[in-house]
Short mmCIF file of C-alpha atoms in Angstrom, two decimals:
data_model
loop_
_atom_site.label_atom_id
_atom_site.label_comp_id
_atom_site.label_asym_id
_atom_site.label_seq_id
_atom_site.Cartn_x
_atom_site.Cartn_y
_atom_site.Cartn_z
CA UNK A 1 0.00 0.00 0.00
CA UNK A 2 1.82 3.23 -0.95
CA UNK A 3 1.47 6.03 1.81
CA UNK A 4 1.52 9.74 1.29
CA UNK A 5 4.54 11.68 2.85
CA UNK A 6 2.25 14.00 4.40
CA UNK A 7 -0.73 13.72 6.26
CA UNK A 8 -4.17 15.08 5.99
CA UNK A 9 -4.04 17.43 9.13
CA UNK A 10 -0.88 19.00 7.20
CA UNK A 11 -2.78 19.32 4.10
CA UNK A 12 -5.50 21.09 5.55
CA UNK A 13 -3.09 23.81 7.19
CA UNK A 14 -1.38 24.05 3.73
CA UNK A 15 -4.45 24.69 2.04
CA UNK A 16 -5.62 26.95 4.52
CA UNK A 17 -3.33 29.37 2.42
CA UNK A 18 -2.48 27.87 -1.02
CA UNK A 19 -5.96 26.69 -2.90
CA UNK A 20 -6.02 23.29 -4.51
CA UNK A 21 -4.46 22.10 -6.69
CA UNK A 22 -1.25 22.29 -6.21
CA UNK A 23 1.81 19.63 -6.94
CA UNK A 24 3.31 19.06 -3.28
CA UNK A 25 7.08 17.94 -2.58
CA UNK A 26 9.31 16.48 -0.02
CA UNK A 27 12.29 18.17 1.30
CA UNK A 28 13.17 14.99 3.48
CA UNK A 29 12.26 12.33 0.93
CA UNK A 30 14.64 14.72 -1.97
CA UNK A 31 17.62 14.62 0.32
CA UNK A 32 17.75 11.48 1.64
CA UNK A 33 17.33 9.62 -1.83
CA UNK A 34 20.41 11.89 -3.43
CA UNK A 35 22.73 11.00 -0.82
CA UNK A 36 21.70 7.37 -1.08
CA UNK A 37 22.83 7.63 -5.09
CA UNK A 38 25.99 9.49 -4.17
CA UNK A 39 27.31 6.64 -1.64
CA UNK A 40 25.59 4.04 -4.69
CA UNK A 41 28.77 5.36 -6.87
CA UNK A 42 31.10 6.38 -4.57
CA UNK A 43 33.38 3.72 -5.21
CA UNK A 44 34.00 5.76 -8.95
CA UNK A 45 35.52 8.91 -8.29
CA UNK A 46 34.51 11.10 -10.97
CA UNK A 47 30.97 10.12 -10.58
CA UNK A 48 27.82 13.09 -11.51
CA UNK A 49 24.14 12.66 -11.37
CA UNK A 50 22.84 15.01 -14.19
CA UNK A 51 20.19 15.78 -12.90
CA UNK A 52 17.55 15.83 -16.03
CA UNK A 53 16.33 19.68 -15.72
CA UNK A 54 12.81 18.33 -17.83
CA UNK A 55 12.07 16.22 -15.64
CA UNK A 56 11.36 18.94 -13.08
CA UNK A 57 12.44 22.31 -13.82
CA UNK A 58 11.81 24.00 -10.17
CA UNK A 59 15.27 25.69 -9.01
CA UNK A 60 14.23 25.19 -5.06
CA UNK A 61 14.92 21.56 -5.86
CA UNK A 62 17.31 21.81 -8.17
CA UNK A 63 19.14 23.29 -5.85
CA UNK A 64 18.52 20.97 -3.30
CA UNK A 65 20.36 18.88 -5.50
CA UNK A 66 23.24 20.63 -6.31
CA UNK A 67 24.09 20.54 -2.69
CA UNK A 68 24.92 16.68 -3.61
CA UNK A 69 27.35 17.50 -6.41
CA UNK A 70 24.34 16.96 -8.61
CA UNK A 71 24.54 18.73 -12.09
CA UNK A 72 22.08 19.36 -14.44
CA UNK A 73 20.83 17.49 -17.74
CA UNK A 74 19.27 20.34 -20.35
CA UNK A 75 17.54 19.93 -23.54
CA UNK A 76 16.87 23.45 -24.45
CA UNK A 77 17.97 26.85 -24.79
CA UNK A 78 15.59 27.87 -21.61
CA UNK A 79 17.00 24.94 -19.39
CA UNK A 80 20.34 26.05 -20.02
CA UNK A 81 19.41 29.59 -19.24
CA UNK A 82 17.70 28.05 -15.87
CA UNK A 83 20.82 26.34 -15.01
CA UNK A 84 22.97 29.18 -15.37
CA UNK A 85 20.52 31.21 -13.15
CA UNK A 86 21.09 28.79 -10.81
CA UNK A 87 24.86 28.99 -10.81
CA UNK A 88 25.39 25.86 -12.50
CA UNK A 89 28.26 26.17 -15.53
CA UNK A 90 30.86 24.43 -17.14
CA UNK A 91 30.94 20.80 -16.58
CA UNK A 92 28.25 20.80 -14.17
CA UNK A 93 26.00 21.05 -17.55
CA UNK A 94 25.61 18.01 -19.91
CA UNK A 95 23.64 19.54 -23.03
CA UNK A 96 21.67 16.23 -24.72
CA UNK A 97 19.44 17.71 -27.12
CA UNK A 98 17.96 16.40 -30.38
CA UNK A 99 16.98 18.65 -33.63
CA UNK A 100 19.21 21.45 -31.52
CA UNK A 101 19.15 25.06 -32.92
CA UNK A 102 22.51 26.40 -33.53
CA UNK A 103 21.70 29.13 -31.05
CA UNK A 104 21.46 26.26 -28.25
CA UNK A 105 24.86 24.59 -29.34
CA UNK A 106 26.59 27.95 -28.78
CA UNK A 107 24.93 28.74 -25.50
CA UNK A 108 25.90 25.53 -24.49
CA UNK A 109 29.77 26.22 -25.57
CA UNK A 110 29.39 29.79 -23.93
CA UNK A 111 28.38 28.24 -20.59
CA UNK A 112 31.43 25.41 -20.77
CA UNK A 113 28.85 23.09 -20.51
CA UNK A 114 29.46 19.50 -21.68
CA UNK A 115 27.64 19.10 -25.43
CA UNK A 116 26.39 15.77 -26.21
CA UNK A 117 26.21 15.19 -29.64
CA UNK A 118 22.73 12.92 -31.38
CA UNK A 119 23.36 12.57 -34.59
CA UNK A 120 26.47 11.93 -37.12
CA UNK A 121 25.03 15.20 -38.73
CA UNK A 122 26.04 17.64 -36.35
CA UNK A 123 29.24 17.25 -36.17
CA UNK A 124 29.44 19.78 -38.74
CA UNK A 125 26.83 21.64 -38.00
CA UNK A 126 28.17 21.89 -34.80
CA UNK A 127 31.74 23.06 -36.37
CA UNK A 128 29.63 25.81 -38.35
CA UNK A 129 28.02 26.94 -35.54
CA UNK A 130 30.79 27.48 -33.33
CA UNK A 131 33.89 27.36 -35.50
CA UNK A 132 35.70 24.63 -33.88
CA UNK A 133 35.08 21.52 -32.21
CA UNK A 134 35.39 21.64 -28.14
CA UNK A 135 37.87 19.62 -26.54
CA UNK A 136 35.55 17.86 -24.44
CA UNK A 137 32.53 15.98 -26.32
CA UNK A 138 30.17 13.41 -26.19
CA UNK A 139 27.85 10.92 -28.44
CA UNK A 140 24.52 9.24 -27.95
CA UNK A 141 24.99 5.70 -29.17
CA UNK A 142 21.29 3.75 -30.24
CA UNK A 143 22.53 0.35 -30.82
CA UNK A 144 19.19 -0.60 -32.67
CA UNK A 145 17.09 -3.91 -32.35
CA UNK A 146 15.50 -4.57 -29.01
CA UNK A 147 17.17 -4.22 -25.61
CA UNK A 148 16.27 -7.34 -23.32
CA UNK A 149 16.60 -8.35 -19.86
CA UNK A 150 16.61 -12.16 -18.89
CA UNK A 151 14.91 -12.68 -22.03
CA UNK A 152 11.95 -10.62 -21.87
CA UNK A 153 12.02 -7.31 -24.32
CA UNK A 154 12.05 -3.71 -22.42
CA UNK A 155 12.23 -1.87 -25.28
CA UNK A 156 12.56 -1.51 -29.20
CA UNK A 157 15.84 1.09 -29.54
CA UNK A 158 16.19 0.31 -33.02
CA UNK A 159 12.22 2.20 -33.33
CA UNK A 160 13.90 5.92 -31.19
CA UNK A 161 14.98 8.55 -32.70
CA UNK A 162 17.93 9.30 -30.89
CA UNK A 163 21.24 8.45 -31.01
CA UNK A 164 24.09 7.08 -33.89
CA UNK A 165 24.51 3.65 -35.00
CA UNK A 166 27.50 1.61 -34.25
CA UNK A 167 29.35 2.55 -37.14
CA UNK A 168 28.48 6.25 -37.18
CA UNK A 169 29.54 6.27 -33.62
CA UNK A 170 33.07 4.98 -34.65
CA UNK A 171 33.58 7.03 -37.40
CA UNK A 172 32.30 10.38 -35.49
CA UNK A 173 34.92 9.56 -32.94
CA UNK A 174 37.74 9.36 -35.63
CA UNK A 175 36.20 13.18 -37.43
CA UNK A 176 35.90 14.73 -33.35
CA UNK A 177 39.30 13.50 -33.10
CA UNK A 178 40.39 15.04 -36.60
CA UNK A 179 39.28 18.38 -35.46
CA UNK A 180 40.25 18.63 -32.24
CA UNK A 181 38.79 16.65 -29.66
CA UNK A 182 40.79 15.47 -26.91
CA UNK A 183 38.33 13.88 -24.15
CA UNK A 184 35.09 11.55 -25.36
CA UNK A 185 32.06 10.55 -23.29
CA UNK A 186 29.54 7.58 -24.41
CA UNK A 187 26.03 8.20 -23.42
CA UNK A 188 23.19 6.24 -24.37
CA UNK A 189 19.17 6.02 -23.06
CA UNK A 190 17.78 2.85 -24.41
CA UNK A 191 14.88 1.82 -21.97
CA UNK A 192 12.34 4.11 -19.76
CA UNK A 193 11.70 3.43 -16.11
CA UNK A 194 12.78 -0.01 -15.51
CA UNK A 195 11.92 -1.41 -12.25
CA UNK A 196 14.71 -3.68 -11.66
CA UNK A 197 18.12 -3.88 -10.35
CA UNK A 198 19.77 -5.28 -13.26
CA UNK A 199 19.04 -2.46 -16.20
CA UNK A 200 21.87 -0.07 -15.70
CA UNK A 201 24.46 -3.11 -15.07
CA UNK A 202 23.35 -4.40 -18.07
CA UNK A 203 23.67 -0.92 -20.39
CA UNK A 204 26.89 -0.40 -18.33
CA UNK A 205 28.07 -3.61 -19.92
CA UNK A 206 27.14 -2.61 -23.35
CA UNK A 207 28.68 0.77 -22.95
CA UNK A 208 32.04 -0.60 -21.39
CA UNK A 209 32.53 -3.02 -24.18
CA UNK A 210 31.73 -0.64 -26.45
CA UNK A 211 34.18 2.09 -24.92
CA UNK A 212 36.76 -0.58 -24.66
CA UNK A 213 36.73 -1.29 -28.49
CA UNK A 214 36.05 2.47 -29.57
CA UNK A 215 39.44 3.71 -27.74
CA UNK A 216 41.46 0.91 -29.03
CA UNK A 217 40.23 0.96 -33.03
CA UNK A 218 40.32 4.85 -32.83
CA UNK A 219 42.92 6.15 -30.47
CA UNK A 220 40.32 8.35 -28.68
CA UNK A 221 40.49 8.72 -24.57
CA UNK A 222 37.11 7.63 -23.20
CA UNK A 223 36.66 10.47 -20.32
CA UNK A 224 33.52 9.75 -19.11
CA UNK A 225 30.61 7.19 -19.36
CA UNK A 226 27.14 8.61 -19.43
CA UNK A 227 24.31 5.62 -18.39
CA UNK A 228 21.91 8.25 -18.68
CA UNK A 229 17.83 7.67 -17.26
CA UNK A 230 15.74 4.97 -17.32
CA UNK A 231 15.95 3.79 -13.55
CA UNK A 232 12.60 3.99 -12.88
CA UNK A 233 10.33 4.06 -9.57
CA UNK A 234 7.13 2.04 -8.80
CA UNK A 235 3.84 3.62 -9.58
CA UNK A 236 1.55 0.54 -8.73
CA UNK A 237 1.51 -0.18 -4.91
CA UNK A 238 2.57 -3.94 -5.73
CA UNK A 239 5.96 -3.28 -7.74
CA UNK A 240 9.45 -3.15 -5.51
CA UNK A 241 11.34 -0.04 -5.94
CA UNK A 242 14.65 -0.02 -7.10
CA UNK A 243 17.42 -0.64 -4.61
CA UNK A 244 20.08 2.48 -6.12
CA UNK A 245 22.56 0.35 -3.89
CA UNK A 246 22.80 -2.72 -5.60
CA UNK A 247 22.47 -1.19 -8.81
CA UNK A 248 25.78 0.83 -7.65
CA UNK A 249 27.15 -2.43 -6.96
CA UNK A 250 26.20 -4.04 -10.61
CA UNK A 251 27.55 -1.69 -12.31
CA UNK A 252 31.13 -1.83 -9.95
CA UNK A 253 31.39 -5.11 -10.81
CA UNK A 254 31.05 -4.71 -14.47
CA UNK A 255 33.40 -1.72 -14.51
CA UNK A 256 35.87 -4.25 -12.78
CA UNK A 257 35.20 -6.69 -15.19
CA UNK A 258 35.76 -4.38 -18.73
CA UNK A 259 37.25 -1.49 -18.13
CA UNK A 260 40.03 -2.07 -15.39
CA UNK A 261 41.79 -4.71 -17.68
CA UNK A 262 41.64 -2.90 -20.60
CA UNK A 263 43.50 -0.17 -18.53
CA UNK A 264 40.69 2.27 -18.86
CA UNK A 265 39.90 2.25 -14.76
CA UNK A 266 40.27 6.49 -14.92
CA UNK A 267 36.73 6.22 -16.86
CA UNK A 268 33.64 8.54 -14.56
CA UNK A 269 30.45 7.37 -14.42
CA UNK A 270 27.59 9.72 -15.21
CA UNK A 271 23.80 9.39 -14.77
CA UNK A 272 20.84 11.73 -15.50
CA UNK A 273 17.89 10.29 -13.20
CA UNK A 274 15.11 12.96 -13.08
CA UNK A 275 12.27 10.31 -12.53
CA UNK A 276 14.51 8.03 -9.90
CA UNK A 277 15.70 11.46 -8.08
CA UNK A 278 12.39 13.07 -8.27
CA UNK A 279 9.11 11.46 -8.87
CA UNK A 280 7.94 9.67 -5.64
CA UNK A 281 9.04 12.67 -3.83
CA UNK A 282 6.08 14.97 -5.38
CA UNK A 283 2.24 14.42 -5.30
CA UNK A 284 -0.70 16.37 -6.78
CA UNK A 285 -3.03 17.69 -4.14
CA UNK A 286 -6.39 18.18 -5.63
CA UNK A 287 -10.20 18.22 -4.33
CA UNK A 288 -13.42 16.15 -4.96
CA UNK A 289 -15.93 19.54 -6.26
CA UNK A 290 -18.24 17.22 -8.29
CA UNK A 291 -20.15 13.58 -8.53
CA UNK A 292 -21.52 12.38 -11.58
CA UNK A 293 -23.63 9.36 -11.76
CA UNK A 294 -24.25 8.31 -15.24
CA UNK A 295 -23.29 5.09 -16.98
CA UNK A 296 -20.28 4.68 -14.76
CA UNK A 297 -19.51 6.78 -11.30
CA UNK A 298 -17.30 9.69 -11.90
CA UNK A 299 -15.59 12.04 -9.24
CA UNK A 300 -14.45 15.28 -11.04
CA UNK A 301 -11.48 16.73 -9.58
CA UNK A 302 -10.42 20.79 -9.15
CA UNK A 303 -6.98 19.40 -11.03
CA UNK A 304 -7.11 17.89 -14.55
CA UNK A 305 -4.49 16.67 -16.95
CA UNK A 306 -3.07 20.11 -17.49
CA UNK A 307 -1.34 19.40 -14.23
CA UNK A 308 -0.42 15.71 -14.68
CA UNK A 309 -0.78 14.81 -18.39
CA UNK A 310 0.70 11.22 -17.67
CA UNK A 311 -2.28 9.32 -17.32
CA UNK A 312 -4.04 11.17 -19.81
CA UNK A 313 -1.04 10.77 -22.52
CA UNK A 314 0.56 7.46 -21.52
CA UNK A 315 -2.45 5.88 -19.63
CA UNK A 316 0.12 5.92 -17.08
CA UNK A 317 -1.51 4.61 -13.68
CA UNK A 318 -1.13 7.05 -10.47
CA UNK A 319 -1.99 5.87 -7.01
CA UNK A 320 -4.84 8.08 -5.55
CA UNK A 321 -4.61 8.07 -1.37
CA UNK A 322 -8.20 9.52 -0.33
CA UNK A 323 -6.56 11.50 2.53
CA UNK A 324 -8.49 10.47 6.17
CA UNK A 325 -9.68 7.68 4.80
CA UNK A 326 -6.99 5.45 4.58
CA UNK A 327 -8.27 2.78 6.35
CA UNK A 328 -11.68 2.45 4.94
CA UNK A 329 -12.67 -0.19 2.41
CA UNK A 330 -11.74 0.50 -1.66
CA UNK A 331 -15.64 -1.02 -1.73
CA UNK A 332 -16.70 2.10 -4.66
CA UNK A 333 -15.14 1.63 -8.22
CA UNK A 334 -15.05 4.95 -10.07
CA UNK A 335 -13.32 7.20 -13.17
CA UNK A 336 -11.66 10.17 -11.42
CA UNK A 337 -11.50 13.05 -13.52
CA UNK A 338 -10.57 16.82 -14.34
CA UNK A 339 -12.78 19.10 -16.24
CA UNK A 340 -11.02 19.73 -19.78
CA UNK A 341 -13.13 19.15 -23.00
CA UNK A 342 -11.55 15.51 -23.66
CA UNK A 343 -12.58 12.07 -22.21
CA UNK A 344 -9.11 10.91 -21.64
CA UNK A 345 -8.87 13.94 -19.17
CA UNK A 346 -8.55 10.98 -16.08
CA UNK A 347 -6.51 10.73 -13.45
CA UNK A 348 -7.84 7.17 -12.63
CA UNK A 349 -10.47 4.68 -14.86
CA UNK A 350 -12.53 1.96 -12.91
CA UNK A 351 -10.57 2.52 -9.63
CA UNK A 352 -11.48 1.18 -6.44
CA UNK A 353 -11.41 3.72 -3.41
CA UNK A 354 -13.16 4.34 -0.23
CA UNK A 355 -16.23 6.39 -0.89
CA UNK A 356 -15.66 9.96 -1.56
CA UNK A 357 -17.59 13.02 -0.56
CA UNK A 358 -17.47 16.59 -1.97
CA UNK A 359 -14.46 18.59 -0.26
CA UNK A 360 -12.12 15.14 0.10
CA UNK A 361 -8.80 16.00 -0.64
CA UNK A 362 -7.05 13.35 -2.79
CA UNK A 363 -3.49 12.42 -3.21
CA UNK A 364 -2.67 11.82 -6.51
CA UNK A 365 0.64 10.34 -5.97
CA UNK A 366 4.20 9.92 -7.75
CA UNK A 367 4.19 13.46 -9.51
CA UNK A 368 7.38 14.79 -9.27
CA UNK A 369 9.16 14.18 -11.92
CA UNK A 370 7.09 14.90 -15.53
CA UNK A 371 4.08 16.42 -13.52
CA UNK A 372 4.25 20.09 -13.57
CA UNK A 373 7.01 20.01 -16.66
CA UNK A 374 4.63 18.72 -18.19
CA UNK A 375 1.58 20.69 -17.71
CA UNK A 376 -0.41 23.08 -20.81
CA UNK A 377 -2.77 25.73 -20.95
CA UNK A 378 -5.54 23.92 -23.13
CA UNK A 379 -9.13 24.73 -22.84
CA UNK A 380 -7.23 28.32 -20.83
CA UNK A 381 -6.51 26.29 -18.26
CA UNK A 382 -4.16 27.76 -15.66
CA UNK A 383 -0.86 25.82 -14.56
CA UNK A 384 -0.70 25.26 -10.30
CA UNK A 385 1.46 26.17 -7.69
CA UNK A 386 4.12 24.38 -6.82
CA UNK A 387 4.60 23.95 -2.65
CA UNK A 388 7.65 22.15 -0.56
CA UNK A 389 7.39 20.30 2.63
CA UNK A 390 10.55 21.17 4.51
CA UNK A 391 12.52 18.99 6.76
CA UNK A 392 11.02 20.91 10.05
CA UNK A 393 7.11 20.39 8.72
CA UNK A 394 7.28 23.75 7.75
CA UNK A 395 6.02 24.61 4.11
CA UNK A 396 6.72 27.31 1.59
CA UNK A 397 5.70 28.03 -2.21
CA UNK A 398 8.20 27.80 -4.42
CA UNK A 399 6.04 28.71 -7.46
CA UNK A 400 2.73 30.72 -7.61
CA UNK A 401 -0.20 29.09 -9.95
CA UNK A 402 -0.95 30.96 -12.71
CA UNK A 403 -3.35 33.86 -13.49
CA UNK A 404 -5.60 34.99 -16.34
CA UNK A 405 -2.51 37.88 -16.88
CA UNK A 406 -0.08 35.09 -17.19
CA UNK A 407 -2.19 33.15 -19.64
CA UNK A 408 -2.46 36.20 -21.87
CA UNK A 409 0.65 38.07 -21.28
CA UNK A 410 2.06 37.09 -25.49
CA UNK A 411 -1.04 39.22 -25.96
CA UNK A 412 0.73 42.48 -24.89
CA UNK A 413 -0.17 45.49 -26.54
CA UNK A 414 -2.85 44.17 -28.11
CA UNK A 415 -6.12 45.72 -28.09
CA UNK A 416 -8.32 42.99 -26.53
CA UNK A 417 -5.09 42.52 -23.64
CA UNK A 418 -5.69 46.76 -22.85
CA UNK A 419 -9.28 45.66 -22.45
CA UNK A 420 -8.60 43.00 -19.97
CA UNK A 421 -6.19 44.55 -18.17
CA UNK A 422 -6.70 48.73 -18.62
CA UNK A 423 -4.45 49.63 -16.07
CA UNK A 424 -1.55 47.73 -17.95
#
């Protein structure tokens, strides 16, 4: 049975102040998981969580973060700006992007940041840009077909768009080299949110074999190997989370195995975890404001997908904690909704929960990592705050929700924003 990190009495001082709904996070829960994943590696010195800055782009946990030696993971020309903001530069960054605008690659360069290269393609596109090739770079290696575990398929790599084949990724490291390049890094994503133990020593052997071969056929120093995501974190209240530990260990033993004997024991371990460092730690906080009794039972929520689009996208399940009533019997089955114009606007379909009454506060949870960064504006829907439970009990905001202004501030100077907002 999964259990909310906070309790109903603290809910109802929170939202004593801050109206529902709102995407709630915990300080205690944050910390403690991003030291466990620094000890996980400490046995490889140059290790770095990259903290994946899509995941969940709120600087008071970024932050948080950082205070672990965490860096961040951006995608984008406004993550990189965020990162910067938040004093993170240089090698802290790791720029993976895809389809990248040459105006990210050289904001990228500018901050020192760490560019990871997708395709074979941008290699000169990325000596156009800039004019040179940094001395530091990195690939994203898609080794195609299907990756399996113990025989049964987690994914179809060969079907993503990211990432160079084999041979491109051998021949880019013999061009980067050409032109400059002195240090490489290896980073590849092939499988999202495994929940097992024996995913990332399983990539990590790929990788290391790979790296092994790549710096012998081309000559190239391996600096840095990036396992990137795909740890994942257990939504249903039956699955085992992940033990970061062992994983740690897996992938110690398989760097002892490969690497050390091929003489290449100086090699750092990366990782970019935003839903393993992030997602159970956050939970949307919404209210029961409607019953509908039709052809099935419906209770329509104050949130909708705008705030959690997982469900509604992915048909991604979320556990839903009725708060206070806990121990009561899951004895009514119904489709818990939000009020945008589409029917796969559903937090939960055919769920069993205790009964629920008008005012309930629900706990929708596992939301903080690709909840908020998710989130849209359709139907004029306005995004929600964002709230942290600190270590003392103690809460504070750490992002308003939105307001009718916000929604039509790209409006300015038009004439139908003056009439909204004269005093503007």
């Amino acid at each position: 049975m999964k259990k909310p990190f906070v309790t109903r009495e603290k809910l109802e001082e929170i939202t004593a102040s801050i109206p529902t709904p709102f995407h709630l996070y915990d300080e205690r829960g944050i910390r403690e998981n991003a030291q466990a994943v620094k000890e996980a590696f400490s046995w490889n010195p140059g290790f770095r969580e990259y903290f994946a800055v899509k995941a969940n782009p709120n600087p008071a946990l970024i932050k948080i973060l950082g205070e672990y030696d965490c860096g961040c993971d951006c995608s984008s020309k406004t993550e990189l700006m965020l990162s910067e903001a938040m004093g993170f530069t240089g090698d802290k960054i790791m720029f993976s992007s895809n389809v990248t605008p040459a105006e990210e690659y050289a904001l990228a360069d500018k901050l020192g940041g760490i560019i990871n290269l997708d395709d074979f393609t941008h290699i000169d596109f990325l000596e156009k840009t800039l004019g040179y090739i940094p001395e530091t770079i990195s690939c994203r290696y898609n080794p195609g077909g299907l990756f399996k575990i113990s025989n049964d398929i987690m994914d179809n790599p060969g079907d993503s768009k990211y990432g160079m084949t084999t041979e491109q990724l051998f021949e880019a490291f013999k061009i980067l080299k050409s032109k400059g390049a002195k240090e490489f890094g290896i980073h590849a994503f092939l499988v999202s949110n495994t929940v097992t133990n024996e995913y990332y020593p399983m990539l990590a052997k790929v990788l290391f074999e790979l790296a092994v071969k790549l710096q012998k056929e081309t000559g190239c120093h391996i600096k840095f190997i990036n396992l990137s995501g795909g740890v994942g974190i257990p939504y249903t209240p039956d699955a085992e989370p992940n033990d970061i530990r062992l994983i740690g260990e897996g992938v110690h033993k398989v760097y002892d195995e490969v690497l050390v004997p091929a003489g290449m024991g100086d090699v750092e371990i990366y990782s970019e975890m935003g839903r393993f460092m992030m997602g159970p730690y956050g939970c949307l906080v919404t209210k029961a404001i409607h019953e509908k009794h039709i052809y099935k039972e419906y209770i329509g929520c104050d949130a909708s997908a705008v705030d959690l689009m997982r469900p509604a996208m992915y048909g991604a399940y979320h556990h839903v904690t009725v708060m206070g009533k806990e121990e009561e019997p899951c004895d009514h089955k119904y489709d818990v909704t939000g009020s945008l114009c589409e029917n796969n606007d559903k937090f939960a379909i055919d769920r069993m929960l205790p009964k629920i009454d008008m005012g309930d506060l629900l706990v929708i949870h596992d939301t903080g990592a690709h909840g908020y960064s998710m989130g849209y504006n359709y139907n004029g829907k306005l995004k929600s705050a964002e709230v942290l439970l600190k270590e003392d009990g103690s809460f504070v905001q750490i992002r308003r929700a939105e307001t009718p202004k916000d929604y039509f501030a790209t409006l300015d100077g038009t004439a139908e924003f003056k009439k909204m907002f004269p005093d503007e």
